[in-house]
Amino acid sequence: QKEVEQNSGPLSVPEGAIASLNCTYSDRGSQSFFWYRQYSGKSPELIMFIYSNGDKEDGRFTAQLNKASQYVSLLIRDSQPSDSATYLCAAWKTSYDKVIFGPGTSLSVIP
Amino acid sequence: GAVVSQHPSRVICKSGTSVKIECRSLDFQATTMFWYRQFPKQSLMLMATSNEGSKATYEQGVEKDKFLINHASLTLSTLTVTSAHPEDSSFYICSIDTETQYFGPGTRLLVL
């Protein structure tokens, strides 16, 4: 079982729709969770991080964390073609003091 | 967030040569830096954790004699790919901070 799992996609949504990206993690000791966006040929850039159960909103992005279910999600409202990228979910593993990345989900927003 | 630079951004070399990649933290004193490798259409794979003033910690399966890491100051870490081969062609990315990772722009290595 991979430590951080994501559906590889591709996930296609029409412009203006809500894109929902999901992530599960296996280590209950993980405390912090991150969403990164990576455009093709570029390095990842941080979108959001979340520590506590519940929702965290930042502009068009909402991260959701459910530690009981070991589940993290990212919602992108009013999706734009510029949101087309690979989204990486990551968990900070306290026991190893390093971040574990998921395989990423490819998102395509269709104009 | 912190600003991280890498140099070079792209390098092409012949098989058997060594290539050095620099990672600089421009506005943050980083005692720890991380080196990742990413093959096409795959996720980031952590290669090693670079520790200022001490030896790097390598992930399982990464050859420490092939991927030499030096972290001589709080703002600079270098990764040297020794005797590079075509299978080492990849996108190498460094990052700083431990919990919230700030990434450099990456170095694309092509070994002919």
Short mmCIF file of N, CA, C and O in Angstrom, two decimals, chain B residues 11-12 23 30 33 61 70 86 101 110-111:
data_model
loop_
_atom_site.label_atom_id
_atom_site.label_comp_id
_atom_site.label_asym_id
_atom_site.label_seq_id
_atom_site.Cartn_x
_atom_site.Cartn_y
_atom_site.Cartn_z
N VAL B 11 20.85 21.01 -18.56
CA VAL B 11 22.21 20.60 -18.91
C VAL B 11 22.18 19.33 -19.74
O VAL B 11 21.40 18.42 -19.45
N ILE B 12 23.02 19.34 -20.75
CA ILE B 12 23.20 18.15 -21.60
C ILE B 12 24.65 17.75 -21.49
O ILE B 12 25.55 18.59 -21.61
N CYS B 23 21.79 24.38 -5.64
CA CYS B 23 20.52 24.80 -5.09
C CYS B 23 20.80 25.89 -4.06
O CYS B 23 21.56 25.66 -3.11
N ALA B 30 18.77 27.73 5.38
CA ALA B 30 18.23 26.38 5.36
C ALA B 30 19.26 25.39 5.90
O ALA B 30 20.25 25.10 5.23
N MET B 33 18.05 20.80 3.26
CA MET B 33 17.56 20.91 1.90
C MET B 33 17.28 19.49 1.40
O MET B 33 17.88 18.53 1.88
N GLY B 61 17.93 2.82 -1.88
CA GLY B 61 18.07 2.62 -3.32
C GLY B 61 18.83 3.71 -4.04
O GLY B 61 19.11 3.58 -5.24
N ASN B 70 26.71 18.01 -1.20
CA ASN B 70 27.49 18.86 -0.31
C ASN B 70 26.63 20.03 0.13
O ASN B 70 26.02 20.71 -0.69
N PRO B 86 22.80 7.59 -19.42
CA PRO B 86 21.49 8.01 -19.95
C PRO B 86 20.32 7.76 -18.99
O PRO B 86 19.37 8.55 -18.98
N GLN B 101 7.30 22.46 1.95
CA GLN B 101 8.40 22.42 1.00
C GLN B 101 8.31 23.56 -0.01
O GLN B 101 7.28 23.75 -0.64
N LEU B 110 19.98 15.88 -19.28
CA LEU B 110 19.93 14.92 -20.39
C LEU B 110 21.33 14.37 -20.60
O LEU B 110 22.27 15.13 -20.87
N VAL B 111 21.47 13.08 -20.45
CA VAL B 111 22.76 12.43 -20.64
C VAL B 111 22.73 11.66 -21.96
O VAL B 111 21.88 10.80 -22.15
#
